[in-house]
CSV table of C-alpha atoms in Angstrom, one decimal:
chain,number,residue,atom,x,y,z
A,41,MET,CA,148.1,33.8,157.6
A,42,ARG,CA,149.1,30.6,159.5
A,43,TYR,CA,150.7,30.1,163.3
A,44,ALA,CA,153.2,27.6,162.9
A,45,MET,CA,157.4,26.3,165.2
A,46,ALA,CA,160.3,25.2,164.1
A,47,ILE,CA,161.9,23.8,166.9
A,48,ASP,CA,165.6,22.6,166.2
A,49,THR,CA,166.4,19.5,168.2
A,50,LYS,CA,170.2,19.8,166.9
A,51,LEU,CA,170.3,22.9,168.9
A,52,CYS,CA,168.1,22.4,171.7
A,53,VAL,CA,170.2,21.5,175.1
A,54,GLY,CA,166.9,20.2,177.0
A,55,CYS,CA,167.4,23.0,179.5
A,56,SER,CA,163.9,23.8,180.6
A,57,ASP,CA,164.0,27.6,180.6
A,58,CYS,CA,161.1,27.4,177.7
A,59,VAL,CA,159.0,25.3,180.8
A,60,VAL,CA,159.3,28.4,183.8
A,61,ALA,CA,158.5,31.0,181.2
A,62,CYS,CA,155.3,29.4,180.1
A,63,GLN,CA,155.2,29.2,183.8
A,64,VAL,CA,155.8,32.7,184.5
A,65,GLU,CA,154.1,34.2,181.1
A,66,ASN,CA,151.1,32.7,181.4
A,67,ASN,CA,150.5,32.5,185.1
A,68,VAL,CA,150.0,28.4,185.1
A,69,PRO,CA,149.1,26.9,188.5
A,70,VAL,CA,152.0,25.2,190.7
A,71,GLY,CA,152.0,21.6,189.6
A,72,TYR,CA,151.2,22.1,186.4
A,73,ALA,CA,153.1,22.9,182.8
A,74,ARG,CA,151.4,24.3,179.4
A,75,ASP,CA,155.0,23.0,177.7
A,76,TRP,CA,157.7,19.6,178.5
A,77,VAL,CA,160.9,18.7,177.3
A,78,VAL,CA,161.2,15.3,176.2
A,79,GLU,CA,164.2,12.6,175.6
A,80,VAL,CA,165.1,10.2,173.5
A,81,VAL,CA,167.8,7.7,173.4
A,82,GLU,CA,167.6,4.7,171.4
A,83,GLY,CA,170.1,2.2,170.6
A,84,THR,CA,172.4,0.5,173.5
A,85,TYR,CA,175.4,1.9,175.1
A,86,PRO,CA,177.7,2.8,173.5
A,87,ASN,CA,176.1,3.4,170.5
A,88,LEU,CA,174.0,6.2,172.0
A,89,ALA,CA,171.3,7.8,169.6
A,90,ILE,CA,169.7,11.2,171.5
A,91,GLU,CA,166.8,13.6,170.5
A,92,LEU,CA,165.2,16.3,173.0
A,93,ARG,CA,162.3,18.5,172.1
A,94,SER,CA,160.7,20.8,173.5
A,95,GLU,CA,156.7,19.8,173.3
A,96,ARG,CA,153.9,21.6,173.8
A,97,CYS,CA,150.0,21.7,172.0
A,98,ASN,CA,150.6,21.5,168.3
A,99,HIS,CA,147.9,23.8,167.2
A,100,CYS,CA,146.4,21.3,164.9
A,101,ASP,CA,145.0,22.0,161.3
A,102,ASN,CA,142.4,18.9,162.5
A,103,SER,CA,141.9,19.4,165.8
A,104,PRO,CA,140.7,16.9,167.7
A,105,CYS,CA,139.8,18.5,170.6
A,106,VAL,CA,138.0,21.3,169.0
A,107,ARG,CA,135.9,18.3,167.0
A,108,ALA,CA,135.7,16.3,170.8
A,109,CYS,CA,133.8,20.0,172.0
A,110,PRO,CA,130.6,20.2,173.1
A,111,THR,CA,130.0,23.8,173.5
A,112,GLY,CA,132.5,24.6,171.1
A,113,ALA,CA,134.9,26.5,174.2
A,114,SER,CA,137.5,24.9,171.9
A,115,HIS,CA,138.0,26.3,168.9
A,116,TYR,CA,140.3,28.4,165.8
A,117,ALA,CA,141.0,32.0,166.6
A,118,GLU,CA,143.3,34.1,164.4
A,119,GLY,CA,145.8,32.1,162.5
A,120,GLY,CA,145.1,28.6,163.3
A,121,ILE,CA,145.5,29.2,166.9
A,122,VAL,CA,143.2,26.8,169.6
A,123,LEU,CA,141.9,28.2,172.3
A,124,VAL,CA,139.5,27.8,174.9
A,125,THR,CA,136.6,30.4,176.1
A,126,PRO,CA,136.9,29.2,180.2
A,127,GLU,CA,132.9,30.3,180.0
A,128,GLU,CA,132.2,28.1,177.7
A,129,CYS,CA,133.8,25.5,179.0
A,130,ILE,CA,131.6,22.5,181.1
A,131,GLY,CA,135.6,20.6,182.6
A,132,CYS,CA,133.9,17.4,180.4
A,133,ALA,CA,137.5,16.6,179.4
A,134,ALA,CA,136.6,15.4,176.0
A,135,CYS,CA,139.4,17.4,174.6
A,136,ILE,CA,142.1,16.3,177.2
A,137,GLU,CA,141.3,12.4,175.6
A,138,SER,CA,141.0,13.3,172.2
A,139,CYS,CA,144.8,14.7,172.3
A,140,PRO,CA,146.7,12.4,170.6
A,141,TYR,CA,149.9,14.9,172.1
A,142,ASP,CA,148.1,15.5,175.9
A,143,ALA,CA,148.8,18.9,175.1
A,144,ARG,CA,145.7,19.8,177.9
A,145,PHE,CA,145.2,19.2,181.8
A,146,THR,CA,141.9,20.7,183.5
A,147,HIS,CA,142.9,24.2,185.2
A,148,PRO,CA,142.4,23.5,189.4
A,149,ASP,CA,139.4,26.2,188.5
A,150,GLY,CA,137.5,24.0,186.4
A,151,TYR,CA,138.1,24.3,183.0
A,152,ALA,CA,140.2,22.8,180.1
A,153,ASP,CA,144.2,24.9,180.0
A,154,LYS,CA,146.8,24.4,177.6
A,155,CYS,CA,149.4,26.4,175.3
A,156,THR,CA,147.7,29.7,173.4
A,157,PHE,CA,151.2,30.3,171.6
A,158,CYS,CA,151.2,33.3,174.1
A,159,ILE,CA,148.3,35.2,171.5
A,160,HIS,CA,148.2,37.8,173.9
A,161,ARG,CA,152.2,38.5,173.3
A,162,VAL,CA,151.9,37.4,169.1
A,163,GLN,CA,149.2,39.8,168.8
A,164,ASN,CA,151.9,42.7,170.3
A,165,GLY,CA,154.3,41.0,167.2
A,166,GLN,CA,156.5,39.9,170.1
A,167,ASP,CA,157.3,36.1,170.3
A,168,PRO,CA,155.7,33.6,172.7
A,169,ALA,CA,157.6,33.3,176.0
A,170,CYS,CA,159.5,30.1,175.3
A,171,VAL,CA,161.0,31.6,171.9
A,172,ALA,CA,161.9,34.3,173.3
A,173,VAL,CA,163.8,33.0,176.5
A,174,CYS,CA,164.8,29.8,174.7
A,175,PRO,CA,169.1,30.4,175.3
A,176,THR,CA,170.2,28.6,172.1
A,177,THR,CA,167.1,29.8,170.3
A,178,CYS,CA,166.2,26.8,168.2
A,179,MET,CA,162.8,28.0,168.4
A,180,THR,CA,161.2,30.0,165.6
A,181,PHE,CA,158.0,31.2,165.1
A,182,GLY,CA,156.0,32.5,162.2
A,183,ASP,CA,153.3,32.9,159.4
A,184,MET,CA,154.5,28.9,157.3
A,185,ASP,CA,151.9,31.1,154.7
A,186,ASP,CA,154.8,33.6,154.2
A,187,PRO,CA,157.0,32.0,152.2
A,188,ASN,CA,159.5,34.3,153.3
A,189,SER,CA,159.0,33.9,157.2
A,190,ASP,CA,162.0,32.8,158.9
A,191,VAL,CA,159.5,29.6,160.3
A,192,SER,CA,159.3,28.8,156.4
A,193,LYS,CA,162.9,29.1,155.2
A,194,LEU,CA,163.3,27.0,158.2
A,195,VAL,CA,160.8,24.0,157.1
A,196,SER,CA,161.4,24.2,153.8
A,197,SER,CA,165.1,24.5,153.5
A,198,ARG,CA,165.3,21.8,156.7
A,199,ARG,CA,164.2,18.2,157.4
A,200,SER,CA,162.3,18.4,159.7
A,201,LYS,CA,158.7,16.0,161.2
A,202,VAL,CA,156.2,16.6,162.8
A,203,LEU,CA,154.5,14.8,166.0
A,204,ALA,CA,152.2,11.1,165.2
A,205,PRO,CA,151.8,12.1,161.6
A,206,GLU,CA,149.7,9.3,161.2
A,207,ALA,CA,146.7,10.4,164.4
A,208,GLY,CA,146.4,13.0,161.3
A,209,THR,CA,146.0,15.9,163.1
A,210,GLY,CA,148.6,17.9,161.3
A,211,PRO,CA,150.7,19.6,164.2
A,212,ASN,CA,151.9,22.5,163.3
A,213,ILE,CA,154.5,22.1,165.0
A,214,TYR,CA,157.7,21.3,163.3
A,215,TYR,CA,161.0,19.5,164.6
A,216,LEU,CA,164.4,20.1,162.6
A,217,THR,CA,166.1,16.6,163.1
B,197,MET,CA,166.1,-0.5,172.9
B,198,LYS,CA,164.2,3.6,172.3
B,199,GLU,CA,163.5,5.6,176.1
B,200,GLU,CA,161.1,8.4,175.6
B,201,LEU,CA,160.8,10.4,178.4
B,202,ILE,CA,160.0,14.1,179.5
B,203,ILE,CA,162.2,15.6,181.6
B,204,SER,CA,160.8,18.7,183.1
B,205,GLY,CA,159.7,17.5,185.7
B,206,ARG,CA,155.5,17.7,184.4
B,207,MET,CA,153.4,15.8,186.4
B,208,ASN,CA,150.0,18.0,185.5
B,209,PRO,CA,147.4,16.2,187.6
B,210,HIS,CA,145.2,13.1,185.9
B,211,ILE,CA,148.3,13.2,182.5
B,212,ASP,CA,151.1,11.9,184.3
B,213,PRO,CA,151.7,9.8,184.9
B,214,VAL,CA,149.7,7.9,182.3
B,215,LEU,CA,145.8,9.3,181.1
B,216,ASN,CA,143.7,9.5,183.8
B,217,ALA,CA,141.6,12.2,183.2
B,218,TRP,CA,138.2,10.2,183.0
B,219,GLY,CA,137.4,7.9,186.3
B,220,TRP,CA,133.7,5.9,187.6
B,221,GLU,CA,132.2,8.0,186.4
B,222,ILE,CA,131.6,8.0,182.5
B,223,ALA,CA,131.9,3.8,183.0
B,224,PHE,CA,129.0,3.4,185.8
B,225,TYR,CA,126.9,5.9,183.3
B,226,LEU,CA,128.2,4.2,180.4
B,227,PHE,CA,126.9,0.9,182.3
B,228,ILE,CA,124.0,2.7,183.1
B,229,GLY,CA,122.6,4.9,179.9
B,230,GLY,CA,123.3,1.3,177.9
B,231,LEU,CA,120.7,-0.7,180.7
B,232,SER,CA,118.5,2.2,180.7
B,233,ALA,CA,117.7,2.0,176.1
B,234,GLY,CA,117.8,-1.8,177.0
B,235,ILE,CA,114.7,-1.9,179.2
B,236,LEU,CA,112.9,1.1,177.0
B,237,PHE,CA,113.9,-0.9,173.4
B,238,PHE,CA,111.9,-4.1,175.1
B,239,SER,CA,109.5,-2.1,176.5
B,240,ALA,CA,109.3,0.5,173.6
B,241,LEU,CA,109.4,-3.0,170.5
B,242,TYR,CA,106.6,-4.9,172.6
B,243,VAL,CA,104.6,-2.4,172.9
B,244,ILE,CA,104.4,-1.3,169.2
B,245,ARG,CA,103.9,-6.0,169.0
B,246,LYS,CA,100.9,-5.4,170.8
B,247,LYS,CA,102.5,-7.8,173.3
B,248,GLU,CA,102.4,-5.3,176.3
B,249,ASN,CA,99.7,-8.1,178.1
B,250,ILE,CA,102.6,-11.1,177.3
B,251,TYR,CA,105.2,-9.1,179.0
B,252,PRO,CA,103.9,-7.4,181.4
B,253,THR,CA,107.9,-7.2,183.5
B,254,ALA,CA,108.6,-5.4,180.0
B,255,VAL,CA,106.5,-3.5,178.8
B,256,LYS,CA,105.2,-2.5,182.5
B,257,TYR,CA,107.5,-2.8,185.2
B,258,ALA,CA,111.0,-3.1,184.0
B,259,PRO,CA,110.1,1.1,182.5
B,260,MET,CA,109.5,1.9,186.2
B,261,LEU,CA,112.9,1.5,187.1
B,262,VAL,CA,114.5,3.9,184.3
B,263,PRO,CA,114.0,7.4,185.3
B,264,PHE,CA,115.9,6.8,189.1
B,265,LEU,CA,118.6,5.1,186.8
B,266,LEU,CA,119.0,7.9,184.4
B,267,VAL,CA,118.6,10.4,187.7
B,268,LEU,CA,121.6,8.4,189.2
B,269,GLY,CA,123.3,8.1,185.5
B,270,LEU,CA,123.3,12.1,185.4
B,271,ALA,CA,124.6,12.5,188.3
B,272,ALA,CA,127.8,10.9,187.7
B,273,LEU,CA,128.1,13.3,184.3
B,274,PHE,CA,127.0,16.2,186.5
B,275,ILE,CA,129.5,15.3,189.3
B,276,ASP,CA,133.0,14.2,186.8
B,277,LEU,CA,132.0,18.0,185.2
B,278,HIS,CA,135.1,20.1,186.8
B,279,HIS,CA,133.4,22.9,185.5
B,280,LYS,CA,130.2,22.4,186.8
B,281,LEU,CA,127.7,25.8,187.4
B,282,TYR,CA,128.6,26.3,183.4
B,283,PHE,CA,127.0,22.9,182.3
B,284,TRP,CA,124.2,24.5,180.6
B,285,ARG,CA,126.7,25.5,178.1
B,286,LEU,CA,125.8,22.0,177.0
B,287,TYR,CA,122.4,23.0,175.4
B,288,THR,CA,123.2,26.7,173.9
B,289,THR,CA,124.6,25.1,170.8
B,290,VAL,CA,123.8,22.1,168.9
B,291,ARG,CA,127.0,20.6,167.8
B,292,LEU,CA,126.9,17.5,165.2
B,293,GLU,CA,131.1,16.5,164.8
B,294,SER,CA,131.4,16.1,168.7
B,295,PRO,CA,129.6,13.1,169.8
B,296,MET,CA,128.9,14.6,173.5
B,297,SER,CA,127.1,16.9,172.1
B,298,TRP,CA,125.1,14.0,170.4
B,299,GLY,CA,124.8,12.5,173.6
B,300,ALA,CA,123.6,15.9,176.2
B,301,TRP,CA,120.9,16.4,173.6
B,302,THR,CA,119.5,12.4,174.0
B,303,LEU,CA,119.6,12.3,177.5
B,304,MET,CA,117.5,15.7,177.5
B,305,ALA,CA,115.0,13.9,174.7
B,306,ILE,CA,115.1,10.9,176.8
B,307,THR,CA,115.0,11.4,179.9
B,308,PRO,CA,111.6,13.2,180.2
B,309,LEU,CA,110.8,10.9,178.1
B,310,SER,CA,110.9,8.1,180.0
B,311,VAL,CA,109.6,9.8,182.8
B,312,ALA,CA,106.3,10.1,181.2
B,313,TRP,CA,106.7,6.3,179.3
B,314,ALA,CA,106.8,5.6,183.6
B,315,ALA,CA,104.2,7.5,184.7
B,316,SER,CA,101.8,6.4,181.6
B,317,PHE,CA,101.9,2.4,183.7
B,318,VAL,CA,102.1,3.7,187.2
B,319,LYS,CA,98.5,2.8,187.9
B,320,GLU,CA,98.5,-0.3,186.1
B,321,VAL,CA,101.8,-1.3,188.2
B,322,TRP,CA,99.9,0.5,191.7
B,323,PRO,CA,95.6,0.5,190.9
B,324,LYS,CA,95.5,2.8,193.4
B,325,PHE,CA,97.4,5.3,193.0
B,326,ASN,CA,95.3,8.5,191.8
B,327,TRP,CA,98.2,11.1,191.3
B,328,TRP,CA,97.4,13.0,194.6
B,329,ASN,CA,93.4,13.7,192.6
B,330,ILE,CA,95.6,16.2,190.4
B,331,LYS,CA,93.7,16.7,187.2
B,332,ILE,CA,96.1,17.8,185.0
B,333,LEU,CA,97.9,15.1,186.2
B,334,ASN,CA,94.8,12.3,185.9
B,335,THR,CA,94.7,14.7,181.8
B,336,ILE,CA,98.6,14.3,180.8
B,337,GLU,CA,98.6,10.5,181.8
B,338,LYS,CA,95.0,9.8,179.3
B,339,LEU,CA,97.2,11.8,176.7
B,340,ILE,CA,100.1,9.7,177.1
B,341,ILE,CA,98.1,6.1,177.6
B,342,ASP,CA,96.4,7.5,174.6
B,343,ASN,CA,98.7,8.0,172.0
B,344,ARG,CA,101.3,4.9,173.2
B,345,ARG,CA,102.1,3.4,170.1
B,346,ALA,CA,102.0,7.3,168.6
B,347,ILE,CA,105.1,7.8,171.4
B,348,ALA,CA,106.8,4.5,171.6
B,349,TRP,CA,108.5,4.8,167.6
B,350,PRO,CA,110.3,7.9,169.2
B,351,LEU,CA,111.5,6.4,171.7
B,352,ILE,CA,112.1,3.3,170.3
B,353,MET,CA,114.8,4.8,168.0
B,354,LEU,CA,116.1,7.0,171.2
B,355,SER,CA,116.8,4.6,173.4
B,356,VAL,CA,119.2,2.8,170.2
B,357,ILE,CA,120.8,6.0,170.0
B,358,LEU,CA,121.6,6.4,173.9
B,359,GLY,CA,122.7,2.4,173.3
B,360,ILE,CA,125.0,3.1,170.2
B,361,TYR,CA,126.5,6.6,171.6
B,362,THR,CA,127.5,4.8,175.0
B,363,GLY,CA,130.3,3.1,173.0
B,364,VAL,CA,130.6,6.3,170.4
B,365,LEU,CA,131.5,8.1,173.6
B,366,LEU,CA,135.1,6.5,173.6
B,367,SER,CA,134.8,4.9,169.6
B,368,ALA,CA,135.1,9.1,168.5
B,369,PHE,CA,138.8,9.3,170.6
B,370,ASN,CA,141.4,8.8,167.1
B,371,ALA,CA,143.5,9.5,170.5
B,372,ARG,CA,143.4,6.8,172.0
B,373,PRO,CA,143.6,3.6,170.1
B,374,LEU,CA,141.5,0.6,172.0
B,375,TRP,CA,138.7,2.7,171.9
B,376,ASN,CA,139.3,4.1,168.2
B,377,THR,CA,137.1,1.6,167.0
B,378,SER,CA,133.6,1.3,165.6
B,379,ILE,CA,132.7,-1.9,166.8
B,380,LEU,CA,132.4,0.0,170.4
B,381,GLY,CA,128.7,1.1,169.5
B,382,PRO,CA,126.9,-1.9,168.4
B,383,LEU,CA,128.8,-4.1,170.5
B,384,PHE,CA,128.1,-1.3,174.0
B,385,LEU,CA,123.8,-1.6,172.6
B,386,THR,CA,124.6,-4.9,172.4
B,387,SER,CA,125.6,-5.5,176.1
B,388,GLY,CA,123.1,-2.8,176.8
B,389,LEU,CA,120.5,-4.6,175.1
B,390,SER,CA,121.1,-8.2,177.6
B,391,THR,CA,121.6,-6.6,180.7
B,392,ALA,CA,118.6,-5.4,180.1
B,393,ALA,CA,116.8,-8.7,179.2
B,394,ALA,CA,118.4,-10.6,181.7
B,395,LEU,CA,117.5,-7.9,184.1
B,396,ILE,CA,113.6,-8.5,183.1
B,397,VAL,CA,114.8,-12.2,183.5
B,398,TRP,CA,114.8,-11.5,186.9
B,399,MET,CA,112.4,-9.3,187.9
B,400,SER,CA,109.4,-11.5,185.7
B,401,LYS,CA,107.3,-13.9,187.2
B,402,SER,CA,105.3,-14.9,184.4
B,403,LYS,CA,107.5,-17.9,182.6
B,404,ILE,CA,106.4,-17.5,178.7
B,405,GLU,CA,108.4,-14.0,179.5
B,406,ARG,CA,111.1,-15.9,181.5
B,407,ASN,CA,111.6,-17.7,178.7
B,408,ILE,CA,111.2,-15.8,175.7
B,409,PHE,CA,113.5,-13.3,176.9
B,410,THR,CA,116.3,-15.8,178.3
B,411,LYS,CA,116.8,-17.2,174.3
B,412,ILE,CA,116.3,-12.7,173.5
B,413,ASP,CA,119.4,-13.2,176.5
B,414,LEU,CA,120.8,-16.2,174.8
B,415,LEU,CA,121.3,-15.0,171.2
B,416,LEU,CA,123.4,-11.5,172.7
B,417,ILE,CA,125.1,-13.0,174.5
B,418,GLY,CA,125.9,-14.8,171.1
B,419,ILE,CA,126.3,-11.6,168.8
B,420,GLU,CA,129.0,-9.9,172.2
B,421,LEU,CA,131.0,-13.2,171.5
B,422,PHE,CA,130.5,-12.7,168.3
B,423,LEU,CA,131.4,-8.9,167.9
B,424,ILE,CA,134.6,-8.9,171.0
B,425,THR,CA,136.4,-11.3,168.1
B,426,HIS,CA,135.8,-8.8,165.8
B,427,LEU,CA,137.3,-6.5,168.5
B,428,ILE,CA,139.8,-8.5,169.4
B,429,MET,CA,140.9,-9.7,165.3
B,430,GLY,CA,139.9,-5.6,163.9
B,431,PHE,CA,142.5,-5.0,166.3
B,432,LEU,CA,145.2,-7.4,165.9
B,433,ALA,CA,145.1,-6.1,161.6
B,434,GLY,CA,145.9,-3.2,162.4
B,435,GLY,CA,148.8,-0.9,162.9
B,436,GLN,CA,151.3,-1.7,166.0
B,437,VAL,CA,149.0,0.9,168.4
B,438,GLN,CA,145.8,-1.6,167.5
B,439,VAL,CA,147.9,-4.7,168.2
B,440,GLU,CA,149.4,-3.3,171.1
B,441,SER,CA,146.0,-2.3,172.3
B,442,ALA,CA,144.6,-6.3,171.4
B,443,GLU,CA,147.9,-6.7,174.1
B,444,ILE,CA,146.1,-5.5,176.1
B,445,PHE,CA,144.0,-8.2,176.9
B,446,LEU,CA,146.7,-10.8,175.1
B,447,GLY,CA,149.3,-10.9,177.8
B,448,GLY,CA,148.9,-7.3,179.3
B,449,ALA,CA,147.8,-5.8,182.2
B,450,PHE,CA,144.2,-6.6,181.9
B,451,THR,CA,144.5,-10.1,180.3
B,452,THR,CA,142.3,-11.3,184.2
B,453,TYR,CA,140.5,-9.0,184.2
B,454,PHE,CA,139.1,-9.4,180.4
B,455,TRP,CA,138.3,-13.3,180.2
B,456,VAL,CA,138.1,-14.0,183.9
B,457,PHE,CA,135.5,-11.4,184.6
B,458,ILE,CA,133.8,-10.8,181.7
B,459,VAL,CA,134.0,-13.3,179.1
B,460,MET,CA,134.0,-16.3,181.4
B,461,LEU,CA,132.0,-15.6,185.1
B,462,GLY,CA,130.0,-11.9,182.5
B,463,LEU,CA,129.0,-13.8,179.2
B,464,VAL,CA,129.6,-18.3,178.8
B,465,LEU,CA,128.9,-19.0,182.3
B,466,PRO,CA,125.4,-16.9,182.8
B,467,ALA,CA,124.9,-18.2,179.1
B,468,ILE,CA,125.5,-21.8,180.5
B,469,LEU,CA,123.2,-21.7,183.3
B,470,GLU,CA,120.3,-20.1,180.6
B,471,ILE,CA,120.6,-23.2,178.8
B,472,MET,CA,120.3,-24.9,181.7
B,473,GLU,CA,116.6,-23.3,182.0
B,474,LEU,CA,115.4,-23.5,179.1
B,475,ASN,CA,116.2,-27.2,179.0
B,476,GLY,CA,114.3,-27.8,182.2
B,477,LEU,CA,116.8,-28.0,184.7
B,478,HIS,CA,116.0,-25.2,187.4
B,479,ILE,CA,118.6,-22.4,188.1
B,480,PRO,CA,117.8,-19.5,190.7
B,481,ALA,CA,116.7,-16.5,188.1
B,482,PHE,CA,119.1,-14.2,190.0
B,483,ALA,CA,122.4,-15.8,189.4
B,484,PRO,CA,122.7,-15.5,185.6
B,485,ALA,CA,120.7,-12.2,186.1
B,486,ILE,CA,123.6,-11.2,188.1
B,487,LEU,CA,126.6,-12.6,186.8
B,488,ILE,CA,125.6,-10.6,183.9
B,489,LEU,CA,124.7,-7.3,184.9
B,490,ALA,CA,127.9,-7.7,187.1
B,491,GLY,CA,129.9,-8.2,183.2
B,492,GLY,CA,128.7,-5.1,182.1
B,493,ILE,CA,129.3,-3.0,184.7
B,494,ILE,CA,133.5,-4.5,185.3
B,495,PHE,CA,133.4,-4.4,180.4
B,496,ARG,CA,132.7,-0.7,180.7
B,497,PHE,CA,135.7,0.1,184.0
B,498,LEU,CA,138.0,-2.1,182.5
B,499,MET,CA,137.4,-0.3,178.6
B,500,VAL,CA,137.4,3.4,180.5
B,501,GLU,CA,140.6,2.1,182.2
B,502,ALA,CA,142.5,0.3,179.2
B,503,GLY,CA,141.4,2.2,176.9
B,504,GLN,CA,143.5,5.6,178.4
B,505,ILE,CA,146.8,3.5,178.9
B,506,THR,CA,146.7,2.8,174.7
B,507,ARG,CA,148.4,5.9,173.0
B,508,TYR,CA,150.2,7.1,169.9
B,509,LEU,CA,153.9,6.6,169.4
B,510,TYR,CA,156.7,9.1,168.7
C-alpha cells in the first residue's frame, strides 16, 4: 500500500476550493493552511505559459521531517502517510526546517501540524477532503502499489513530474502536465 | 521570466513570506554551545597533558563559567520549544537519524559533567570555600579530584561532539542549501575553540598563558578563514541553489554583515592585533577578545537567518 495523489495541472483552475475544504474538514486554525495553490507564470507578454498547482505535504518515501524529528513524533502511518503525534511533539521546528516544500507549520497549540491526507476519511474508504470537493476533479487519490488504481493508471499513462526531485525525498504527489 | 506565487492566500506564521521558524534562541545557543565546548576542550586537554599549573586560567578559572553558560544556552533552547511541557519526550527515545536527538543526549551528559568538573576546581579558585561543611559534597569532590584525568577523556570527547554538533544541527538540513554543507561542523567547532581561546587570553593574568593562547587563537583564525574560503568555493562549484547560497555573501542581502562584521572585524582585525601583541606591542587583552566573541555570535545569527532564505526551486 502506497498512498499517492495525481493532480492534473491542465484541469486545475486555481479556485482554492481544496484549501477551504481542508480548513473546514480538519478544523485548521484561522490564518493557517495545510494546502495551498501556486501559480507559475513563465515567459514575456503576450507569450506566456501558466501552470496552476494545488500543493500540500508530499508524504515522501524518504521524509526528511521524519529523520529530523528528535522524539519520533513525526512518523509513517499506514500507506506511507506522514503524521505527527501531538503528544510526542516538543515543538522544536526541526521538521519545519527540514521540509523543502515548507509544508509544515507550528500549530497555535505548540506542536507541528501538516496535511494528513485526511487519514480519518481514507480509513473509511473516502477520498481526502480536497480531492472530494474539487469542482474540476483535477485530483485523484489512491494506492500507487495497485497497478489498477486510478492514480497508478494516470501516472503511468500521462506525463507527470514531482516537486524538487533533486532533494531526494521521493514525493508522492504527482503533477500531470 | 518566471514568477511563482501562492494565490490561495497562504500566510502561515513563521513560514510565509519567508521561512523564519528559528530565531535568536537557536543562534544564541549555537554560540554559547561552541564557547562552552571550547573552554571544556582546553581545560580537559591541559589536564590530560598535566599542565594545570602553567595554564591555570584555561584549566581552572574559565571552566567556572561553563555551567552558567550551558544553563543559559539550555534556557534559550527551552524558550525556542513551542510545545514546552512535552520537552521530556527528548529523553524517552534515542533517534540516531536525528541530529537534534544526538545534541539533546550530549547536553544531558556534558551539562552535569561540566558542573562536576567546575566544582572540582572551586577550592583552588576560592580556597576558603568548603561546601558548607557538608560531608557528602566533600567526598564527591575528592572522588572527582582523584579521578580528574580519567574524567578528562570523556569530557574532551563530549566537548568536541558538542562543538561539532552546533554546526551539524544546521548542516543536516538538505532543504536549506546554505546550511547543507559538511564544512559547517568543523567551521563552527573551530569558531567555538577560537572564541574560547580569546576568552582565556582576556581572563588570564599569566604572560606565558596569554602568549600560548594568543598563538593558538591565531592558528584557529587561520583555519577558520581557510574553511570559510572552502565553504564559498564549495557552493560556487555546486548546483544552482548552492551557487545562490554563496551569492547571499557575494553581493546579496548579507554581504556587508558577512565581510565587514565577521571576516574583517571578527577575524582579520583581531588576528592583526594578536600578531602585534606577539611582536611586543602592547594591545589591551580585551580588544581582540571582544572582537572575536562578537564576530562569533554575529556569525551564528547570520548563518541561522541567511540559511532560512535559501531553498529549493521548483
